[in-house]
Amino acid sequence: MATDTFYDRVQELRAEYPDPRSAVMPALQLAQAEHGGWLSEEAFREVADALDVTPAFCLSIASFYDMFRLERPGRHMIEVCSNVSCAVRGAQQVVRAFERELGLETGGTSDDGEFTLRTVECIGGCGWATVVAVNNRHRLNVQAADVPGIVEELRREQP
Amino acid sequence: MSSPEVVFAGTNGGTLTRLEDYEAVGGLGALRRARAMSPDEVIEELNASGLRGRGGAFFPTGRKWSFVPKPDQVPKPHYLVVNADESEPGTFKDREIMLRVPLRFLEGCLIAAHAIESKHVFVYIRGEYEREFEVLVDALEQLRARDLLGDVTIVVHRGAGAYICGEETALLESLEGKRGQPRTKPPFPAIAGLYASPTAVNNVESIATVPPILELGGAEYATLGVENSTGTRVFSLSGNVVRPGNYELPHGFPLRDLINEVGGGIAGGHTLKAVIPGGSSTPILTAAEVERATLDFDSLTALGTAIGSAAVIVLDDRCCMVQLGVRVSQFYEHESCGKCTPCRVGTRWLTQILQKIEGGRGTQGDLDLLLDVAERINGKCLCPLGDSDAIAVVSYVDKFREEFQAHVDGGGCPLHGGSSLDGVLAPVEVHERHVHAHGLGRIHTPLEVLA
Ligand SMILES: Cc1cc2nc3c(=O)[nH]c(=O)nc-3n(C[C@H](O)[C@H](O)[C@H](O)COP(=O)(O)O)c2cc1C
Ligand code: SF4
Ligand code: FES
């Protein structure tokens, strides 16, 4: 049943565009959201079937864009901006604080599968440095001292 | 400081996200006016306004629209594609426009569609802007519910994290469902853009400025700002200032006043060292040059830089210029689409030579090599991304030569770990570490290959 719904929703996306190929990205986004934040082989197959393209074509698209994940991430994705405007205001300290708090190296996922920590390029909040995207929602003006509270809040959140 | 607000007019510092509120301040009046005009009359009004693109290239908007052939000349669907991919480091204005005046922006889309006789609008918004996407979709629903779209469809399409998709032809490729790699020009999008059909690509701020232009009249709008740079601009002020943020000001505003008066000066008792005036692709200005600069096309061009995306990045005395070069170059290396060699390989070279100098292992020859590599990139790439890296890095060397020299002579950073950029961990480095850790093969540095 779940796949039926997915198929139908992809057809709706497809109808928005003159060419079905344009719906590949939106369909991959939908698939990623429905498959726990990453694109498994199965997810690629579903998208491919719904749009009459090959899974390999879908992979060639997904691999080009940073926001598609080809490996299973932690339940919470923490992304700290490390571009210039955030860096000159202490983004490094925020990254170190997350590493300490989570016992993780940047780029890694915690053993319990709860957290992935990454740095990212500018996410368009440079005037509110440091910007941290937590599960794609932007936290602004984050300082190292705020980090334990953020982690605590996420740990308390029920799956 | 009282300055005219055009894009943010009527917001009183807040948001105008409900249609009733927007109409209460005169919203949609411009759309009614435009629909009573012929497409050519709308374009004439734009020409009179002197509006030039706010996305970075500063191309006259009315002229761009006039390049789109008439439907009877090219009987294919015409498209308006709005560039909401905002990814130039330092830039965060389009986001605030979409959040605070989404209906003015959509009104601009409908007017622009009328001007180029298009029934199909695509707004390509960067994937990281989730809330902005929701706000736009909500505003769109309000217009649809009141039947204000007419026979025009507006689709908000989400990107997925690729700076290069801000380049207009890469954006079109991406929108067609392909990898976002730039196309060769010509043909230009006006002739063969989306699905090989006539297309206008415009930035969010350009489009959001269209309704006020029709309300004020093009000639009246042109009285704001300065010659060649009419009207207002939303400046994104970031870095080491007391009050960073977006500020709508007339073009020609003194850069020094933006930093000291509007922005409250340099934070934490430090002193100004340098400013990147138009996003990280634009050449840097020294503190002395900042004194002379005004925020308009002519002044910044005369100073050898550009107004770009109007993203003003302020750097204080703790910023090491070699580290800045490393970090900026890492960005372009990460975002290179890989289509052409000077960019794909050259950006990596620049990063690694700079890292060597920064680490105190650089020789005099490396400094020469750096400039030599930059020269082999600049002007030899398919799109401006590769050039941007070279131009930015060369500007740091040109203006702060003694600092680069000190790294070579002294075997390391003269700031001795006190740089504000110390310890920054760029995504490319994390990526390389990951590749190593998984035994996916060693990525050799160009310098190693040579050795
Ligand atoms: C590498 C690169 C990135 C760009 N990124 C953006 C962007 O994020 N937003 C934008 O509006 N224009 C961007 N541009 C400029 C666009 O190619 C195009 O000129 C612009 O969207 C046209 O709109 P305008 O005339 O209204 O400014 C970029 C250009 C290049 C070369
Ligand atoms: S300059 Fe860089 S980003 Fe542009 S087309 Fe060439 S490789 Fe791609
Ligand atoms: S530099 Fe961090 S959001 Fe732009």
XYZ file of C-alpha atoms and ligand atoms in Angstrom:
653
model
C 0.000 0.000 0.000
C 2.773 2.368 0.948
C 4.299 2.002 -2.512
C 0.936 2.734 -4.130
C 0.753 6.021 -2.315
C 4.294 6.823 -3.266
C 3.581 6.007 -6.898
C 0.498 8.206 -6.909
C 2.275 11.088 -5.308
C 5.056 10.889 -7.848
C 2.435 11.012 -10.613
C 1.170 14.250 -9.081
C 4.678 15.668 -9.144
C 5.112 14.491 -12.697
C 1.990 16.349 -13.780
C 3.590 19.665 -12.761
C 6.189 19.452 -15.532
C 6.129 19.251 -19.312
C 8.811 16.536 -19.162
C 8.617 13.661 -16.641
C 12.368 13.789 -16.148
C 11.964 17.099 -14.326
C 10.133 15.186 -11.617
C 13.156 13.013 -10.818
C 14.570 15.433 -8.237
C 11.255 16.063 -6.462
C 10.582 12.312 -6.501
C 14.007 11.576 -5.020
C 13.321 14.168 -2.318
C 10.040 12.477 -1.533
C 11.656 9.054 -1.497
C 14.420 10.247 0.789
C 11.923 11.758 3.217
C 9.933 8.520 3.275
C 12.920 6.206 3.637
C 14.432 7.623 6.789
C 16.519 10.363 5.233
C 18.524 8.470 2.669
C 18.251 6.754 -0.691
C 18.562 2.992 -0.551
C 18.581 0.760 -3.628
C 14.923 0.173 -3.043
C 14.232 3.901 -3.013
C 15.966 4.301 -6.359
C 13.939 1.459 -7.805
C 10.677 2.989 -6.657
C 11.503 6.376 -8.157
C 12.681 4.784 -11.387
C 9.515 2.695 -11.720
C 7.271 5.654 -11.050
C 8.916 7.802 -13.717
C 9.922 5.281 -16.397
C 13.612 5.930 -16.036
C 16.389 3.621 -14.862
C 17.649 3.423 -11.274
C 21.117 4.196 -12.618
C 19.839 7.459 -14.086
C 18.324 8.354 -10.717
C 21.629 7.571 -9.012
C 23.501 9.774 -11.468
C 21.254 12.655 -10.443
C 21.340 11.957 -6.725
C 25.118 11.707 -6.615
C 25.480 15.228 -8.040
C 23.637 16.977 -5.216
C 24.812 17.324 -1.620
C 21.416 16.924 -0.037
C 20.794 13.423 -1.333
C 22.277 10.847 1.009
C 23.587 7.601 -0.321
C 24.320 6.196 3.116
C 22.043 5.911 6.089
C 22.503 9.001 8.265
C 21.804 9.340 11.956
C 18.262 10.022 13.065
C 19.309 13.620 13.666
C 21.379 15.379 11.047
C 23.460 18.237 12.404
C 25.112 20.462 9.828
C 27.284 23.374 10.874
C 28.084 26.062 8.323
C 31.828 26.459 7.926
C 31.987 29.153 5.272
C 33.749 32.474 5.832
C 31.047 34.588 7.502
C 30.285 31.876 10.039
C 33.924 30.876 10.470
C 35.125 34.378 11.388
C 32.491 34.397 14.110
C 33.492 31.097 15.666
C 31.851 28.272 13.722
C 34.916 26.142 14.532
C 34.146 26.359 18.241
C 30.587 25.262 17.548
C 31.847 22.264 15.577
C 34.274 21.314 18.359
C 31.489 21.608 20.925
C 29.293 19.226 18.927
C 32.192 16.804 18.522
C 32.771 16.822 22.272
C 29.132 16.601 23.200
C 28.406 13.761 20.771
C 31.753 11.983 21.070
C 31.957 12.092 17.285
C 34.334 13.214 14.597
C 32.885 15.602 12.052
C 31.647 13.543 9.120
C 30.700 10.615 11.321
C 27.541 8.990 12.649
C 27.201 7.906 16.242
C 27.230 4.148 16.921
C 23.669 4.215 18.204
C 22.557 5.751 14.899
C 21.192 8.845 16.605
C 23.418 11.619 15.244
C 25.327 12.547 12.129
C 27.582 15.595 12.338
C 28.831 17.392 9.251
C 30.093 20.767 8.186
C 28.458 22.370 5.170
C 29.070 25.249 2.821
C 27.183 28.532 3.246
C 23.491 27.882 3.866
C 22.336 31.456 3.416
C 22.208 32.761 6.951
C 25.579 34.526 7.113
C 24.243 37.517 9.054
C 23.097 35.211 11.825
C 26.342 33.306 12.301
C 26.842 30.582 13.258
C 24.067 28.823 11.390
C 23.389 25.191 12.244
C 20.872 23.116 10.312
C 19.285 20.524 12.575
C 17.226 18.136 10.471
C 17.100 20.843 7.787
C 15.728 23.487 10.153
C 18.084 26.394 10.639
C 19.154 27.513 14.095
C 20.599 31.000 13.985
C 23.256 32.745 16.072
C 24.431 29.473 17.596
C 27.402 29.665 19.939
C 29.474 26.886 21.436
C 27.723 27.410 24.769
C 24.356 26.583 23.161
C 25.486 23.190 21.940
C 24.888 21.050 25.063
C 21.323 22.361 25.223
C 20.646 21.537 21.580
C 22.001 18.010 21.953
C 20.043 17.495 25.168
C 16.852 18.636 23.457
C 17.382 16.221 20.559
C 18.231 13.321 22.873
C 14.963 13.835 24.712
C 12.949 13.867 21.494
C 11.140 10.565 21.012
C 11.802 8.698 17.766
C 18.996 56.831 8.932
C 15.876 57.181 6.846
C 16.141 55.499 3.517
C 13.390 54.568 1.114
C 12.264 50.979 1.261
C 11.055 49.615 -2.031
C 11.346 45.842 -1.857
C 10.371 45.814 1.828
C 7.940 48.749 1.580
C 4.956 48.471 3.893
C 6.462 45.799 6.120
C 7.402 48.075 8.997
C 10.218 45.710 9.782
C 7.826 42.746 9.879
C 6.283 40.418 7.348
C 3.468 40.724 4.800
C 2.500 37.119 4.312
C -1.304 37.399 4.324
C -3.033 38.576 1.195
C -5.397 40.958 3.048
C -2.445 42.645 4.730
C -0.571 42.893 1.496
C -3.547 44.416 -0.292
C -4.049 46.850 2.575
C -0.681 48.425 1.718
C -1.533 48.609 -1.997
C -0.404 45.103 -2.964
C -1.562 43.723 -6.341
C -2.183 47.233 -7.692
C 0.871 46.869 -9.900
C -0.407 43.565 -11.295
C -3.726 45.136 -12.255
C -1.890 48.009 -13.881
C 0.449 45.678 -15.746
C -2.354 43.496 -17.047
C -3.991 46.597 -18.494
C -0.746 47.345 -20.346
C 0.731 45.587 -23.349
C 3.834 43.436 -22.741
C 5.958 45.991 -24.575
C 4.664 48.794 -22.379
C 5.685 46.843 -19.276
C 9.155 46.306 -20.732
C 9.364 50.030 -21.543
C 8.614 50.816 -17.905
C 11.385 48.456 -16.825
C 13.800 50.061 -19.257
C 12.928 53.478 -17.864
C 13.568 52.236 -14.320
C 17.141 51.233 -15.115
C 16.658 48.016 -13.102
C 19.637 45.707 -13.458
C 19.746 42.095 -12.317
C 20.280 41.521 -8.617
C 21.622 37.984 -9.034
C 25.191 39.028 -9.706
C 25.669 39.917 -13.361
C 23.794 43.246 -13.196
C 22.259 42.826 -16.650
C 19.405 45.245 -17.483
C 16.164 43.410 -16.752
C 14.002 45.142 -19.360
C 16.573 44.407 -22.038
C 16.739 40.750 -21.023
C 12.973 40.460 -21.377
C 13.036 42.174 -24.763
C 15.361 39.407 -26.054
C 12.633 36.821 -25.522
C 11.006 36.393 -28.934
C 7.299 37.027 -29.368
C 5.068 33.936 -29.345
C 4.272 34.339 -33.054
C 8.011 34.360 -33.840
C 8.672 31.191 -31.831
C 5.448 29.280 -31.307
C 6.665 27.254 -28.334
C 5.756 27.680 -24.676
C 7.637 30.573 -23.081
C 9.038 30.211 -19.591
C 9.875 32.473 -16.711
C 12.386 30.840 -14.378
C 13.156 32.572 -11.129
C 16.528 31.957 -9.575
C 15.978 31.436 -5.837
C 19.028 29.235 -5.477
C 20.875 31.883 -3.433
C 24.164 30.171 -2.615
C 26.901 32.745 -3.127
C 28.725 32.768 0.224
C 27.751 35.861 2.185
C 24.359 36.246 0.508
C 21.114 35.840 2.437
C 18.807 38.520 1.033
C 16.532 36.496 -1.264
C 15.663 34.365 1.686
C 14.471 37.354 3.681
C 12.543 38.678 0.665
C 10.716 35.367 0.290
C 9.967 35.209 4.004
C 8.812 38.793 4.443
C 7.234 39.784 1.129
C 6.356 36.500 -0.602
C 3.251 38.004 -2.205
C 5.160 40.942 -3.668
C 7.603 38.439 -5.096
C 4.813 36.342 -6.625
C 3.119 39.477 -7.929
C 6.429 40.257 -9.646
C 6.437 36.766 -11.169
C 2.995 37.348 -12.658
C 3.974 40.747 -14.066
C 7.167 39.346 -15.555
C 5.228 36.443 -17.062
C 2.886 38.954 -18.676
C 5.834 40.932 -20.055
C 7.411 37.936 -21.790
C 4.033 36.370 -22.653
C 4.631 33.279 -20.587
C 2.062 31.046 -18.930
C 4.571 28.932 -17.042
C 6.674 30.094 -14.125
C 9.185 27.941 -12.277
C 10.765 29.163 -9.071
C 13.953 27.181 -8.407
C 14.566 27.500 -4.670
C 17.611 26.058 -2.964
C 16.813 22.858 -1.098
C 18.148 24.157 2.208
C 15.412 26.806 2.305
C 12.676 24.658 3.774
C 10.721 27.316 5.632
C 11.008 29.714 2.722
C 9.573 27.012 0.473
C 6.613 26.584 2.799
C 5.981 30.320 2.980
C 6.026 30.602 -0.807
C 3.682 27.668 -1.277
C 1.310 29.177 1.260
C 1.356 32.562 -0.479
C 0.771 30.842 -3.794
C -2.259 29.034 -2.370
C -3.733 32.329 -1.230
C -3.407 33.785 -4.724
C -4.835 30.647 -6.286
C -7.790 30.597 -3.897
C -8.703 34.085 -5.079
C -8.199 33.184 -8.743
C -5.484 35.782 -9.137
C -3.093 33.640 -11.127
C -5.226 33.849 -14.262
C -4.046 31.230 -16.736
C -0.489 31.219 -15.360
C 0.907 28.263 -13.436
C 3.653 28.780 -10.875
C 5.622 25.745 -9.730
C 8.054 26.008 -6.830
C 10.843 23.534 -7.535
C 13.324 22.601 -4.825
C 17.026 22.255 -5.481
C 19.128 19.737 -3.592
C 22.377 21.390 -2.608
C 24.651 22.480 -5.459
C 26.025 26.016 -5.709
C 26.541 25.679 -9.443
C 22.780 25.438 -9.974
C 22.677 29.193 -9.316
C 24.379 29.652 -12.690
C 21.434 30.085 -15.001
C 22.135 27.373 -17.566
C 23.074 24.841 -14.880
C 19.825 25.753 -13.183
C 17.919 25.003 -16.377
C 19.686 21.656 -16.735
C 18.801 20.831 -13.150
C 15.200 21.858 -13.700
C 15.078 19.535 -16.687
C 16.018 16.718 -14.332
C 19.697 16.450 -15.176
C 22.937 16.953 -13.305
C 23.409 20.674 -12.843
C 26.213 21.379 -15.298
C 26.390 24.660 -17.230
C 25.683 24.765 -20.940
C 27.760 26.552 -23.519
C 26.351 29.896 -24.576
C 25.093 30.765 -27.146
C 22.324 29.882 -27.486
C 21.204 32.115 -24.642
C 18.216 31.126 -22.527
C 16.071 33.857 -24.121
C 16.223 31.882 -27.369
C 16.705 28.295 -26.179
C 16.331 27.960 -22.424
C 14.125 25.554 -20.513
C 13.185 22.578 -22.724
C 14.911 24.468 -25.560
C 12.185 27.124 -25.429
C 12.377 30.898 -24.962
C 13.109 31.577 -21.288
C 13.853 34.515 -19.037
C 15.899 33.725 -15.926
C 15.731 36.337 -13.166
C 16.812 36.629 -9.576
C 14.300 36.817 -6.698
C 15.184 40.388 -5.761
C 14.969 41.557 -9.384
C 11.479 40.103 -9.609
C 10.387 41.470 -6.220
C 11.437 44.940 -7.390
C 9.137 44.817 -10.424
C 5.810 45.579 -8.658
C 7.141 48.712 -6.921
C 8.588 49.883 -10.242
C 5.160 49.696 -11.861
C 3.598 51.440 -8.879
C 6.124 54.251 -8.766
C 6.670 54.401 -12.515
C 10.029 53.532 -14.017
C 11.248 57.132 -14.209
C 10.450 57.770 -10.559
C 12.227 54.581 -9.462
C 15.265 55.705 -11.461
C 15.583 58.816 -9.289
C 16.660 56.518 -6.438
C 20.275 55.425 -6.329
C 22.927 56.754 -8.693
C 23.667 56.798 -12.389
C 24.072 53.300 -13.855
C 22.922 51.810 -10.543
C 19.398 52.997 -10.009
C 17.102 52.086 -7.170
C 17.655 50.322 -3.898
C 19.469 47.138 -3.084
C 19.136 44.667 -0.261
C 22.671 44.399 1.109
C 23.584 41.313 3.113
C 26.035 42.484 5.748
C 27.972 39.746 7.549
C 31.234 39.011 9.311
C 32.865 40.993 12.095
C 30.348 43.813 12.524
C 28.204 44.586 15.546
C 24.871 44.408 13.693
C 24.996 42.055 10.724
C 21.800 41.630 8.705
C 19.997 42.596 5.516
C 19.640 46.312 4.858
C 17.758 47.865 1.972
C 19.603 51.019 0.940
C 19.917 53.092 -2.197
C 22.748 52.203 -4.545
C 25.651 54.580 -4.090
C 25.561 54.306 -0.311
C 29.069 54.652 1.166
C 30.505 51.265 2.129
C 32.138 52.815 5.197
C 28.739 54.021 6.440
C 27.167 50.627 5.903
C 29.817 49.125 8.157
C 30.132 51.829 10.787
C 26.709 53.417 11.025
C 24.214 50.844 9.806
C 26.256 47.876 10.981
C 27.459 49.468 14.226
C 31.168 49.185 13.402
C 33.661 46.404 13.951
C 32.761 44.097 16.814
C 34.811 43.431 19.915
C 37.178 46.406 19.702
C 38.992 45.053 16.662
C 39.929 47.006 13.579
C 38.823 46.653 9.994
C 41.192 44.712 7.787
C 39.337 44.010 4.571
C 35.927 43.708 2.942
C 34.612 41.362 0.286
C 31.940 43.595 -1.246
C 29.743 41.394 -3.450
C 29.888 37.771 -2.337
C 32.925 35.521 -2.142
C 33.448 35.579 -5.927
C 34.366 39.267 -5.877
C 37.896 40.656 -5.319
C 38.699 41.927 -1.837
C 39.067 45.567 -0.755
C 41.600 46.821 1.781
C 40.512 49.022 4.685
C 41.908 52.031 2.830
C 39.879 51.225 -0.275
C 36.752 50.793 1.826
C 37.018 54.490 2.713
C 36.605 55.421 -0.934
C 34.047 52.860 -2.039
C 30.373 53.461 -2.610
C 27.992 50.589 -3.140
C 27.274 50.824 -6.829
C 28.470 49.337 -10.079
C 30.763 52.168 -11.167
C 32.554 52.740 -7.880
C 33.251 49.083 -7.226
C 34.254 48.410 -10.823
C 36.694 51.326 -10.652
C 38.200 49.686 -7.556
C 38.735 46.476 -9.521
C 35.959 44.534 -7.864
C 32.211 44.129 -8.403
C 28.881 44.649 -6.711
C 28.001 40.998 -7.403
C 25.232 39.767 -5.140
C 25.638 42.759 -2.776
C 26.907 40.491 -0.010
C 29.289 42.556 2.083
C 31.604 40.366 4.165
C 33.537 42.330 6.776
C 36.838 40.949 8.070
C 38.699 42.272 11.082
C 42.426 42.290 11.893
C 42.384 38.666 13.070
C 41.678 37.250 9.625
C 44.668 35.538 8.016
C 44.563 36.205 4.288
C 46.217 32.909 3.386
C 43.620 31.005 5.394
C 40.939 33.075 3.733
C 42.347 31.980 0.390
C 42.299 28.347 1.484
C 38.730 28.521 2.698
C 37.375 30.375 -0.317
C 39.211 28.089 -2.695
C 37.931 25.002 -0.878
C 34.433 26.245 -1.541
C 34.958 26.526 -5.291
C 36.790 23.212 -5.375
C 33.846 21.581 -3.620
C 31.286 23.201 -5.905
C 33.077 22.756 -9.239
C 30.760 20.719 -11.436
C 33.723 18.991 -13.037
C 32.793 19.723 -16.624
C 35.951 21.598 -17.585
C 39.524 20.844 -16.642
C 40.915 24.263 -15.660
C 38.204 24.560 -13.017
C 37.995 20.939 -11.858
C 41.754 20.536 -11.488
C 42.768 24.163 -11.034
C 40.596 24.895 -8.013
C 42.162 21.882 -6.317
C 45.631 23.116 -7.145
C 44.892 26.538 -5.718
C 43.611 25.031 -2.485
C 46.608 22.784 -2.055
C 49.259 25.345 -2.849
C 47.579 27.713 -0.410
C 47.443 24.981 2.239
C 51.133 24.372 1.783
C 51.903 28.071 2.242
C 49.530 28.296 5.163
C 51.198 25.312 6.837
C 54.579 27.035 6.636
C 55.969 24.645 4.021
C 55.670 27.041 1.104
C 58.613 28.260 -0.925
C 59.023 31.342 -3.044
C 58.340 29.118 -6.022
C 54.975 28.107 -4.587
C 53.883 31.710 -4.476
C 54.763 32.049 -8.153
C 53.107 28.721 -8.898
C 49.929 29.916 -7.198
C 49.673 32.947 -9.458
C 50.629 30.893 -12.479
C 47.866 28.347 -11.830
C 45.371 31.163 -11.279
C 46.320 32.563 -14.660
C 45.739 29.187 -16.273
C 42.230 29.066 -14.836
C 41.070 32.609 -15.369
C 39.266 33.106 -18.664
C 39.631 29.459 -19.648
C 36.547 28.023 -18.001
C 33.139 27.318 -19.423
C 31.331 29.280 -16.732
C 32.440 31.925 -14.236
C 32.813 29.523 -11.270
C 36.420 28.569 -11.935
C 37.365 32.148 -12.753
C 35.844 33.313 -9.487
C 38.244 31.215 -7.444
C 41.258 32.479 -9.374
C 40.159 36.114 -9.277
C 39.403 36.044 -5.553
C 42.678 34.359 -4.590
C 44.781 36.625 -6.803
C 43.153 39.639 -5.176
C 44.229 38.418 -1.729
C 47.813 37.987 -2.929
C 47.820 41.350 -4.705
C 46.484 43.325 -1.799
C 48.177 41.457 1.046
C 51.367 40.314 -0.606
C 53.484 40.955 2.477
C 51.309 38.579 4.477
C 51.811 35.767 1.974
C 55.531 36.558 1.917
C 55.660 36.420 5.717
C 54.226 32.890 5.629
C 56.989 31.802 3.286
C 59.787 33.656 5.094
C 58.673 32.828 8.616
C 57.590 29.240 7.943
C 54.028 29.790 9.086
C 51.296 32.192 9.996
C 52.415 35.495 11.511
C 49.232 35.469 13.579
C 50.497 32.316 15.353
C 47.193 30.534 15.727
C 45.337 33.765 16.489
C 43.532 33.914 13.154
C 39.756 34.031 13.218
C 39.754 31.301 10.572
C 41.938 28.931 12.554
C 40.745 25.340 12.686
C 37.956 25.734 10.163
C 36.911 22.370 8.777
C 35.598 22.604 5.221
C 33.304 19.954 3.738
C 35.972 18.962 1.173
C 38.360 18.027 3.966
C 35.726 16.008 5.764
C 34.944 14.289 2.488
C 38.567 13.376 1.894
C 38.896 12.010 5.386
C 35.841 9.880 4.773
C 37.242 8.538 1.508
C 40.468 7.609 3.309
C 38.735 5.984 6.230
C 36.713 3.739 3.935
C 39.734 2.670 1.960
C 38.228 4.094 -1.198
C 41.646 4.976 -2.484
C 43.996 7.775 -1.852
C 43.332 11.071 -3.557
C 46.743 12.291 -4.615
C 47.424 15.945 -4.433
C 48.613 17.541 -7.647
C 51.749 18.599 -5.795
C 52.502 14.994 -4.860
C 51.970 13.827 -8.386
C 54.484 16.366 -9.572
C 57.043 15.547 -6.931
C 28.552 30.115 -10.323
C 27.371 31.025 -10.379
C 26.443 31.035 -9.362
C 25.338 31.876 -9.410
N 24.449 31.843 -8.378
C 23.347 32.633 -8.437
C 22.376 32.568 -7.400
O 22.518 31.817 -6.429
N 21.278 33.362 -7.503
C 21.085 34.195 -8.583
O 20.064 34.862 -8.656
N 21.991 34.273 -9.565
C 23.109 33.513 -9.522
N 24.014 33.565 -10.553
C 23.719 34.463 -11.703
C 22.801 33.777 -12.705
O 23.579 33.039 -13.626
C 21.961 34.777 -13.513
O 22.798 35.743 -14.043
C 20.891 35.473 -12.700
O 20.083 34.563 -12.032
C 20.041 36.310 -13.609
O 19.071 37.045 -12.881
P 19.114 38.626 -12.793
O 19.394 39.142 -14.170
O 17.783 39.003 -12.305
O 20.215 38.955 -11.855
C 25.148 32.749 -10.507
C 26.102 32.758 -11.531
C 27.190 31.916 -11.474
C 28.170 31.955 -12.599
S 33.951 26.442 -14.679
Fe 33.742 24.811 -13.147
S 31.610 24.865 -12.540
Fe 31.756 26.014 -14.466
S 31.358 24.489 -16.072
Fe 33.573 24.475 -15.756
S 33.915 22.833 -14.219
Fe 31.738 23.354 -14.171
S 28.604 31.658 5.818
Fe 27.438 30.503 7.203
S 25.437 30.733 6.466
Fe 26.610 31.837 4.992
